[in-house]
Amino acid sequence: MIIFVATAVEPTWINRMSDWDLLLTNARIATMRDDAPDYGVVGESAALAINDGRIVWIGEQSALGNHKVKESRSLDGRWITPALIDCHTHIVFGGDRAAEFEQRLRGASYEEIARAGGGIMSTVRATRDASADKLFSAAMIRVQSLAREGVATVEVKSGYGLDRDTEIRMLEVARKLGQESAVDIRTTLLAAHTVPPEFANNADDYIDLICDELLPEVAQRKLADAVDGYCESIAFSGPQIAKLFATAAKHDLPVKLHADQLSDSGGAELAAYFGALSADHLEYTSQKGVKALFDSGSVAVLLPGAFLTLGETQLPPIDDLRSNGVPIAVASDCNPGTSPICSLRTAMMLASRLFRLTPEECLAGTTRNAARALGLLDDRGTLEPGKRADLAIWDISHPRELAYWTGTPQLADLMIGGHTYVP
Ligand code: NIG
Ligand code: FE
């Protein structure tokens, strides 16, 4: 269909060489650009044009010029935001840990359960036993659940294999999730999640195995987009993580870190030293750690689902992060142990209730800053000409509602790369 849209003013940015594939009109638009106040809202009645899967024009409808478009759709006042990005998940895993959930309700701590061979290790056993098909079908249900809430990009970590074959299997399953759904899956090697029983009391040798064999193979086969580790007394020490990160750098893989979740182990400083894309959790991060994150440009990824599930009372240093200008992201951390929450909208709501992030900070945390935490900000995370047309279209009266309601079907349409995706 060819539709000619005729209005008075010539737009400032147009692709003059080709027609537009799709024009969305009568919209409210929150661009979430960080150089614009108040959600980056564009006027009262706005339009957005897409060509070749990219945004080519955004502005007040009154500024739209004459363009040939293949399809034009009125949004009848609905809101467009950048599609959401879940930048920290562990959605590929076998089994569940509901029995541990009950144990914890009866008073056992996460660390006690982990030291007794449960915790991450119990999911490792179930994941090692699961076939790739089984891991894939269970994880695909989780991807679809996230997409039904407007999520178009999901980061997926390995880390429940802790041996060569299972870590590779997890990453292959994660890659396949991306191939078989329109949702963009970014994969992270988290082999340094905890010390496997085969290396009990010998964590150094396990780190050597990762650095000498697993990481080079994963890099060579392009199975991971980043490398992560868990720096904590129940997992790996600073020097062990430093060795891992130096190896990742040799293979041109960016790094991220589970940092200062249960104690101040200098994780934020370590992540910053290596120029990490992000440092995640951060409940026990010191002021020095916050400053280091600012200096390195790393994103602070807050995970309120784990905070809630572990009954944590130590809040991440939110005010310090804010006043130091560290970009804050929010993610689901969906995993069977510490965050059995497969809902980014719930994570947003928890971030505002538990961490007192404003609804705007929550939305920036699941769009712009989540994109930055994955090294993707040039490509998505805000609505701007040139960026991928990953859009969430909502039946809401203001974007502040996105951190307020949970469980309400407010997503009218999810567009990924300019195409509607129905999960
Ligand atoms: O992000 N902190 C370590 N890793 C996960 C927990 C994984 C698990 O308990 O299975 C987290 O909280
Ligand atoms: Fe995690």
Coordinates of C-alpha atoms and ligand atoms in Angstrom, one line a residue:
M1 CA 0.0 0.0 0.0
I2 CA 1.3 3.5 -0.8
I3 CA 0.1 6.3 1.4
F4 CA 1.1 9.8 0.9
V5 CA 1.2 11.8 4.1
A6 CA 1.1 15.5 3.5
T7 CA 1.8 18.1 6.1
A8 CA 3.4 21.4 6.2
V9 CA 6.9 21.3 7.7
E10 CA 9.9 19.4 6.3
P11 CA 11.4 17.1 9.0
T12 CA 15.0 17.6 10.1
W13 CA 16.1 14.0 9.5
I14 CA 14.8 11.9 6.6
N15 CA 16.0 9.1 4.5
R16 CA 15.5 10.6 1.1
M17 CA 16.8 7.6 -0.8
S18 CA 14.0 5.2 0.0
D19 CA 10.3 5.1 1.0
W20 CA 9.4 4.3 4.5
D21 CA 8.3 0.8 5.4
L22 CA 6.0 1.9 8.3
L23 CA 4.8 5.1 9.8
L24 CA 3.2 5.0 13.3
T25 CA 1.0 8.1 13.9
N26 CA -1.1 9.6 16.7
A27 CA 1.3 8.2 19.3
R28 CA 2.8 9.4 22.5
I29 CA 6.5 8.7 22.5
A30 CA 8.9 8.4 25.4
T31 CA 12.4 8.3 23.7
M32 CA 14.2 7.7 27.0
R33 CA 17.2 9.7 25.6
D34 CA 19.5 10.8 28.5
D35 CA 19.9 14.2 27.0
A36 CA 16.2 14.9 27.3
P37 CA 14.2 15.4 30.6
D38 CA 11.0 13.7 31.6
Y39 CA 11.2 10.4 29.8
G40 CA 12.3 12.2 26.6
V41 CA 8.6 12.7 25.8
V42 CA 8.0 14.0 22.2
G43 CA 5.1 16.5 22.1
E44 CA 1.4 15.6 22.5
S45 CA 0.9 13.8 19.3
A46 CA 3.9 12.2 17.7
A47 CA 4.9 10.0 14.9
L48 CA 7.7 7.5 14.3
A49 CA 8.9 6.1 11.0
I50 CA 10.7 2.8 10.3
N51 CA 12.7 1.7 7.3
D52 CA 14.7 -1.5 6.9
G53 CA 14.2 -2.3 10.6
R54 CA 15.6 1.0 11.8
I55 CA 14.0 4.1 13.1
V56 CA 14.3 6.8 10.5
W57 CA 12.2 9.6 11.9
I58 CA 10.7 10.7 15.2
G59 CA 8.9 13.9 16.0
E60 CA 5.8 15.8 16.5
Q61 CA 3.3 14.8 13.9
S62 CA 2.9 18.4 12.9
A63 CA 6.5 18.4 11.8
L64 CA 6.1 15.4 9.5
G65 CA 6.7 16.2 5.8
N66 CA 5.6 14.5 2.6
H67 CA 6.7 10.9 2.5
K68 CA 5.8 7.8 0.6
V69 CA 5.1 5.0 3.1
K70 CA 4.2 1.4 2.5
E71 CA 2.0 1.2 5.6
S72 CA 0.7 3.8 8.1
R73 CA -0.8 2.8 11.4
S74 CA -2.6 5.1 13.9
L75 CA -1.8 4.3 17.5
D76 CA -4.8 6.2 18.8
G77 CA -2.8 7.9 21.6
R78 CA -1.0 4.7 22.8
W79 CA 2.5 5.2 24.2
I80 CA 5.7 4.0 22.4
T81 CA 8.8 3.3 24.6
P82 CA 12.0 1.5 23.6
A83 CA 11.4 -2.2 23.9
L84 CA 12.6 -3.5 27.3
I85 CA 16.0 -5.2 27.8
D86 CA 16.6 -7.8 30.5
C87 CA 20.4 -7.4 30.9
H88 CA 21.0 -10.1 33.6
T89 CA 19.3 -13.5 33.5
H90 CA 20.1 -17.2 34.1
I91 CA 17.1 -18.5 32.2
V92 CA 18.8 -21.7 30.9
F93 CA 18.8 -24.3 33.8
G94 CA 17.5 -27.7 34.8
G95 CA 15.2 -28.4 37.7
D96 CA 14.1 -26.0 40.3
R97 CA 14.9 -25.1 43.9
A98 CA 11.5 -24.8 45.5
A99 CA 12.6 -27.2 48.3
E100 CA 15.4 -24.8 49.2
F101 CA 12.9 -21.9 49.1
E102 CA 11.0 -23.7 51.8
Q103 CA 14.3 -24.4 53.8
R104 CA 15.1 -20.7 53.6
L105 CA 11.6 -19.8 54.8
R106 CA 12.3 -22.1 57.8
G107 CA 15.5 -20.0 58.5
A108 CA 18.4 -21.5 56.6
S109 CA 20.6 -18.9 54.9
Y110 CA 21.6 -19.0 51.2
E111 CA 25.3 -19.4 52.2
E112 CA 24.5 -22.3 54.6
I113 CA 22.6 -24.1 51.9
A114 CA 25.4 -23.4 49.4
R115 CA 28.1 -24.6 51.8
A116 CA 26.1 -27.8 52.3
G117 CA 26.2 -28.6 48.6
G118 CA 22.9 -27.1 47.7
G119 CA 22.3 -23.7 46.1
I120 CA 24.0 -23.2 42.8
M121 CA 25.4 -26.8 42.9
S122 CA 21.9 -28.3 43.1
T123 CA 21.0 -26.6 39.9
V124 CA 24.3 -27.6 38.4
R125 CA 23.4 -31.3 39.0
A126 CA 20.0 -30.9 37.4
T127 CA 21.5 -28.9 34.4
R128 CA 24.2 -31.5 33.8
D129 CA 21.5 -34.2 33.7
A130 CA 19.2 -32.3 31.3
S131 CA 19.4 -32.7 27.5
A132 CA 19.8 -29.7 25.3
D133 CA 16.2 -30.1 24.0
K134 CA 14.9 -30.1 27.5
L135 CA 16.9 -27.0 28.5
F136 CA 15.8 -25.3 25.3
S137 CA 12.1 -25.9 25.7
A138 CA 12.0 -24.8 29.3
A139 CA 14.1 -21.6 28.6
M140 CA 12.0 -20.7 25.5
I141 CA 8.9 -20.5 27.7
R142 CA 10.8 -18.0 29.8
V143 CA 11.9 -16.0 26.8
Q144 CA 8.3 -15.8 25.6
S145 CA 7.1 -14.7 29.1
L146 CA 9.6 -11.9 29.1
A147 CA 8.6 -10.9 25.5
R148 CA 4.9 -10.8 26.5
E149 CA 5.9 -7.9 28.8
G150 CA 7.7 -6.0 26.0
V151 CA 11.2 -7.4 26.3
A152 CA 13.1 -7.6 23.0
T153 CA 16.6 -8.3 24.2
V154 CA 17.6 -10.8 26.9
E155 CA 21.0 -11.6 28.3
V156 CA 21.5 -15.2 29.2
K157 CA 24.3 -16.6 31.3
S158 CA 25.8 -20.0 31.5
G159 CA 27.1 -21.0 34.9
Y160 CA 25.1 -24.1 35.8
G161 CA 27.4 -26.5 34.0
L162 CA 30.8 -25.8 35.5
D163 CA 32.3 -28.4 33.2
R164 CA 33.3 -28.0 29.6
D165 CA 30.4 -29.9 28.0
T166 CA 27.6 -28.5 30.0
E167 CA 28.8 -24.9 29.8
I168 CA 29.1 -25.2 26.1
R169 CA 25.6 -26.9 25.9
M170 CA 24.1 -24.0 27.9
L171 CA 25.6 -21.4 25.5
E172 CA 24.5 -23.4 22.5
V173 CA 21.0 -23.5 23.9
A174 CA 21.1 -19.8 24.5
R175 CA 22.2 -19.1 20.9
K176 CA 19.4 -21.3 19.6
L177 CA 16.9 -19.3 21.7
G178 CA 18.0 -16.3 19.7
Q179 CA 17.8 -18.2 16.4
E180 CA 14.3 -19.5 17.0
S181 CA 12.7 -16.4 18.3
A182 CA 12.8 -12.8 17.3
V183 CA 14.0 -11.8 20.7
D184 CA 17.7 -11.0 20.6
I185 CA 19.6 -13.2 23.0
R186 CA 23.0 -12.0 24.2
T187 CA 25.1 -14.8 25.8
T188 CA 27.5 -14.6 28.7
L189 CA 30.0 -17.2 29.8
L190 CA 29.6 -17.5 33.6
A191 CA 31.7 -20.7 34.1
A192 CA 33.2 -18.9 37.2
H193 CA 29.9 -19.0 39.0
T194 CA 31.0 -21.4 41.8
V195 CA 33.7 -24.0 42.3
P196 CA 32.5 -27.4 41.0
P197 CA 33.0 -30.4 43.3
E198 CA 35.6 -31.8 40.9
F199 CA 37.8 -28.9 41.9
A200 CA 36.8 -28.7 45.6
N201 CA 39.6 -26.8 47.5
N202 CA 41.3 -26.2 44.2
A203 CA 39.5 -23.2 42.7
D204 CA 42.8 -22.0 41.1
D205 CA 43.0 -25.1 38.9
Y206 CA 39.4 -24.6 37.9
I207 CA 40.1 -20.9 36.9
D208 CA 43.1 -22.2 34.9
L209 CA 40.9 -24.7 33.1
I210 CA 38.5 -21.9 32.2
C211 CA 41.3 -19.6 31.1
D212 CA 43.3 -22.2 29.2
E213 CA 40.6 -24.3 27.6
L214 CA 37.0 -23.3 27.9
L215 CA 37.2 -19.5 27.4
P216 CA 39.4 -19.8 24.3
E217 CA 37.0 -22.4 22.8
V218 CA 34.0 -20.3 23.6
A219 CA 35.7 -17.2 22.0
Q220 CA 36.8 -19.1 19.0
R221 CA 33.3 -20.5 18.4
K222 CA 31.7 -17.1 19.2
L223 CA 29.4 -18.7 21.7
A224 CA 29.5 -15.8 24.1
D225 CA 29.2 -12.0 23.9
A226 CA 30.7 -11.4 27.3
V227 CA 32.4 -13.1 30.3
D228 CA 31.0 -12.9 33.9
G229 CA 32.2 -14.2 37.3
Y230 CA 31.0 -14.4 40.9
C231 CA 33.4 -12.6 43.3
E232 CA 32.4 -13.8 46.8
S233 CA 33.7 -15.9 49.6
I234 CA 31.4 -18.8 48.5
A235 CA 32.7 -18.5 44.9
F236 CA 35.9 -16.8 43.6
S237 CA 38.5 -14.4 45.0
G238 CA 39.5 -11.1 43.5
P239 CA 42.8 -12.5 42.1
Q240 CA 41.0 -15.4 40.6
I241 CA 38.5 -13.2 38.9
A242 CA 41.3 -10.8 37.8
K243 CA 43.0 -13.7 36.0
L244 CA 39.7 -14.6 34.3
F245 CA 39.1 -11.0 33.2
A246 CA 42.7 -10.7 31.8
T247 CA 42.1 -13.8 29.7
A248 CA 38.7 -12.5 28.5
A249 CA 40.5 -9.2 27.4
K250 CA 43.0 -11.3 25.4
H251 CA 40.1 -12.8 23.5
D252 CA 38.4 -9.4 23.0
L253 CA 35.4 -10.3 25.2
P254 CA 34.0 -7.7 27.5
V255 CA 33.4 -8.5 31.1
K256 CA 30.7 -8.2 33.8
L257 CA 30.8 -9.2 37.5
H258 CA 28.4 -10.5 40.2
A259 CA 29.9 -8.1 42.7
D260 CA 29.5 -7.4 46.4
Q261 CA 26.2 -9.3 46.7
L262 CA 26.7 -10.9 50.1
S263 CA 29.7 -8.9 51.4
D264 CA 32.0 -6.1 50.3
S265 CA 34.6 -8.1 48.4
G266 CA 36.0 -5.2 46.4
G267 CA 34.0 -6.5 43.5
A268 CA 32.9 -3.1 42.2
E269 CA 36.5 -1.8 42.2
L270 CA 37.7 -5.0 40.5
A271 CA 35.0 -4.7 37.8
A272 CA 35.9 -1.1 37.3
Y273 CA 39.6 -1.8 37.0
F274 CA 38.9 -4.1 34.1
G275 CA 36.5 -1.6 32.5
A276 CA 33.6 -4.0 32.9
L277 CA 30.4 -3.3 31.1
S278 CA 28.6 -3.7 34.4
A279 CA 28.9 -4.6 38.0
D280 CA 25.8 -6.4 39.2
H281 CA 24.0 -6.8 42.7
L282 CA 26.2 -4.3 44.6
E283 CA 24.4 -4.5 48.0
Y284 CA 27.7 -4.2 49.9
T285 CA 29.6 -1.9 47.6
S286 CA 31.5 0.9 49.3
Q287 CA 31.7 4.6 48.3
K288 CA 35.1 3.8 46.9
G289 CA 33.5 1.1 44.7
V290 CA 30.8 3.6 43.5
K291 CA 33.5 6.1 42.5
A292 CA 35.4 3.5 40.7
L293 CA 32.3 2.5 38.7
F294 CA 31.8 6.1 37.7
D295 CA 35.4 6.5 36.6
S296 CA 35.2 3.3 34.5
G297 CA 31.8 4.1 33.0
S298 CA 30.5 0.7 34.1
V299 CA 26.8 0.3 34.7
A300 CA 25.4 -0.6 38.1
V301 CA 22.9 -3.4 37.5
L302 CA 20.5 -3.7 40.4
L303 CA 18.7 -7.0 41.0
P304 CA 15.8 -6.4 43.4
G305 CA 14.4 -10.0 42.8
A306 CA 17.5 -11.5 44.5
F307 CA 17.4 -8.9 47.2
L308 CA 13.7 -9.8 48.0
T309 CA 14.1 -13.5 47.7
L310 CA 17.2 -13.7 49.9
G311 CA 15.5 -11.5 52.5
E312 CA 18.4 -9.1 52.2
T313 CA 18.3 -5.9 54.3
Q314 CA 21.4 -4.2 53.2
L315 CA 20.4 -1.8 50.4
P316 CA 22.7 -1.1 47.4
P317 CA 24.2 2.4 47.7
I318 CA 21.5 4.0 45.6
D319 CA 22.0 7.6 46.7
D320 CA 25.7 7.3 46.1
L321 CA 25.2 5.8 42.7
R322 CA 22.8 8.6 41.8
S323 CA 24.9 11.4 43.1
N324 CA 28.0 10.1 41.4
G325 CA 26.2 9.7 38.1
V326 CA 26.7 6.0 37.7
P327 CA 24.1 4.7 35.2
I328 CA 21.7 2.3 36.9
A329 CA 20.1 -0.7 35.2
V330 CA 17.5 -3.0 36.6
A331 CA 17.2 -6.7 35.6
S332 CA 15.1 -9.8 36.6
D333 CA 18.1 -12.0 37.5
C334 CA 15.6 -14.8 36.7
N335 CA 17.1 -18.0 38.2
P336 CA 15.8 -20.9 40.2
G337 CA 17.7 -20.0 43.4
T338 CA 17.8 -16.3 44.3
S339 CA 15.3 -14.8 41.9
P340 CA 12.5 -17.1 40.7
I341 CA 11.0 -14.1 39.0
C342 CA 10.6 -14.3 35.2
S343 CA 9.2 -10.8 34.8
L344 CA 11.1 -7.6 34.1
R345 CA 8.0 -5.5 35.0
T346 CA 8.0 -7.1 38.4
A347 CA 11.7 -6.3 38.8
M348 CA 10.9 -2.7 37.9
M349 CA 8.1 -2.6 40.5
L350 CA 10.4 -4.1 43.1
A351 CA 13.2 -1.7 42.2
S352 CA 10.9 1.2 43.0
R353 CA 9.3 -0.3 46.1
L354 CA 12.5 -1.8 47.6
F355 CA 15.2 0.5 46.3
R356 CA 13.1 3.7 45.8
L357 CA 14.1 4.1 42.2
T358 CA 11.7 6.5 40.5
P359 CA 9.5 5.0 37.8
E360 CA 11.6 7.0 35.3
E361 CA 14.8 5.4 36.7
C362 CA 13.2 2.0 36.5
L363 CA 12.4 2.5 32.8
A364 CA 15.8 4.0 32.0
G365 CA 17.2 0.9 33.9
T366 CA 15.4 -1.5 31.6
T367 CA 16.0 0.4 28.3
R368 CA 18.9 2.9 28.0
N369 CA 21.1 1.7 30.8
A370 CA 20.3 -2.0 30.2
A371 CA 21.5 -1.5 26.6
R372 CA 24.7 0.1 27.9
A373 CA 25.2 -2.8 30.3
L374 CA 25.3 -5.1 27.3
G375 CA 27.4 -2.7 25.2
L376 CA 24.5 -2.1 22.9
L377 CA 23.6 1.5 23.5
D378 CA 24.7 2.6 20.0
D379 CA 22.1 0.2 18.6
R380 CA 19.1 0.3 20.9
G381 CA 17.8 1.3 24.3
T382 CA 16.5 4.7 23.3
L383 CA 14.3 5.8 20.4
E384 CA 16.4 7.8 18.0
P385 CA 16.9 7.8 14.2
G386 CA 19.4 5.2 13.2
K387 CA 18.6 2.8 16.1
R388 CA 17.0 -0.6 15.7
A389 CA 13.2 -0.3 15.7
D390 CA 12.7 -2.3 18.9
L391 CA 9.5 -0.7 20.2
A392 CA 7.1 -1.5 23.0
I393 CA 3.6 0.0 22.4
W394 CA 1.5 0.3 25.5
D395 CA -2.1 0.9 26.5
I396 CA -1.2 3.2 29.3
S397 CA -1.8 6.8 30.1
H398 CA 1.8 7.6 31.2
P399 CA 5.0 5.6 31.2
R400 CA 5.3 5.9 35.0
E401 CA 2.6 3.2 35.0
L402 CA 5.3 0.6 33.9
A403 CA 6.9 0.4 37.3
Y404 CA 3.5 0.7 39.1
W405 CA 1.3 -2.1 37.7
T406 CA 2.5 -5.7 37.4
G407 CA 0.5 -8.5 35.8
T408 CA -1.7 -6.3 33.8
P409 CA -1.7 -6.9 30.0
Q410 CA -0.7 -3.4 28.9
L411 CA 1.5 -4.3 26.0
A412 CA -0.4 -3.6 22.8
D413 CA 2.4 -4.5 20.4
L414 CA 6.1 -5.5 20.6
M415 CA 8.1 -4.6 17.5
I416 CA 11.5 -6.1 17.1
G417 CA 13.7 -4.8 14.2
G418 CA 10.6 -3.1 12.8
H419 CA 8.4 -6.2 12.8
T420 CA 5.5 -7.0 15.2
Y421 CA 6.4 -10.0 17.3
V422 CA 3.7 -12.0 18.9
P423 CA 5.3 -14.3 21.6
Ligands
NIG1 O1 22.6 -13.7 40.4 N1 24.9 -14.6 42.7 C1 25.0 -15.6 42.1 N2 24.3 -16.0 41.0 C2 22.9 -15.9 41.0 C3 22.3 -16.9 41.8 C4 22.3 -18.2 41.2 C5 21.7 -19.3 42.0 O2 21.5 -19.2 43.2 O3 21.3 -20.2 41.3 C6 22.4 -14.5 41.2 O4 21.8 -14.2 42.3
FE2 FE 22.9 -13.5 38.6

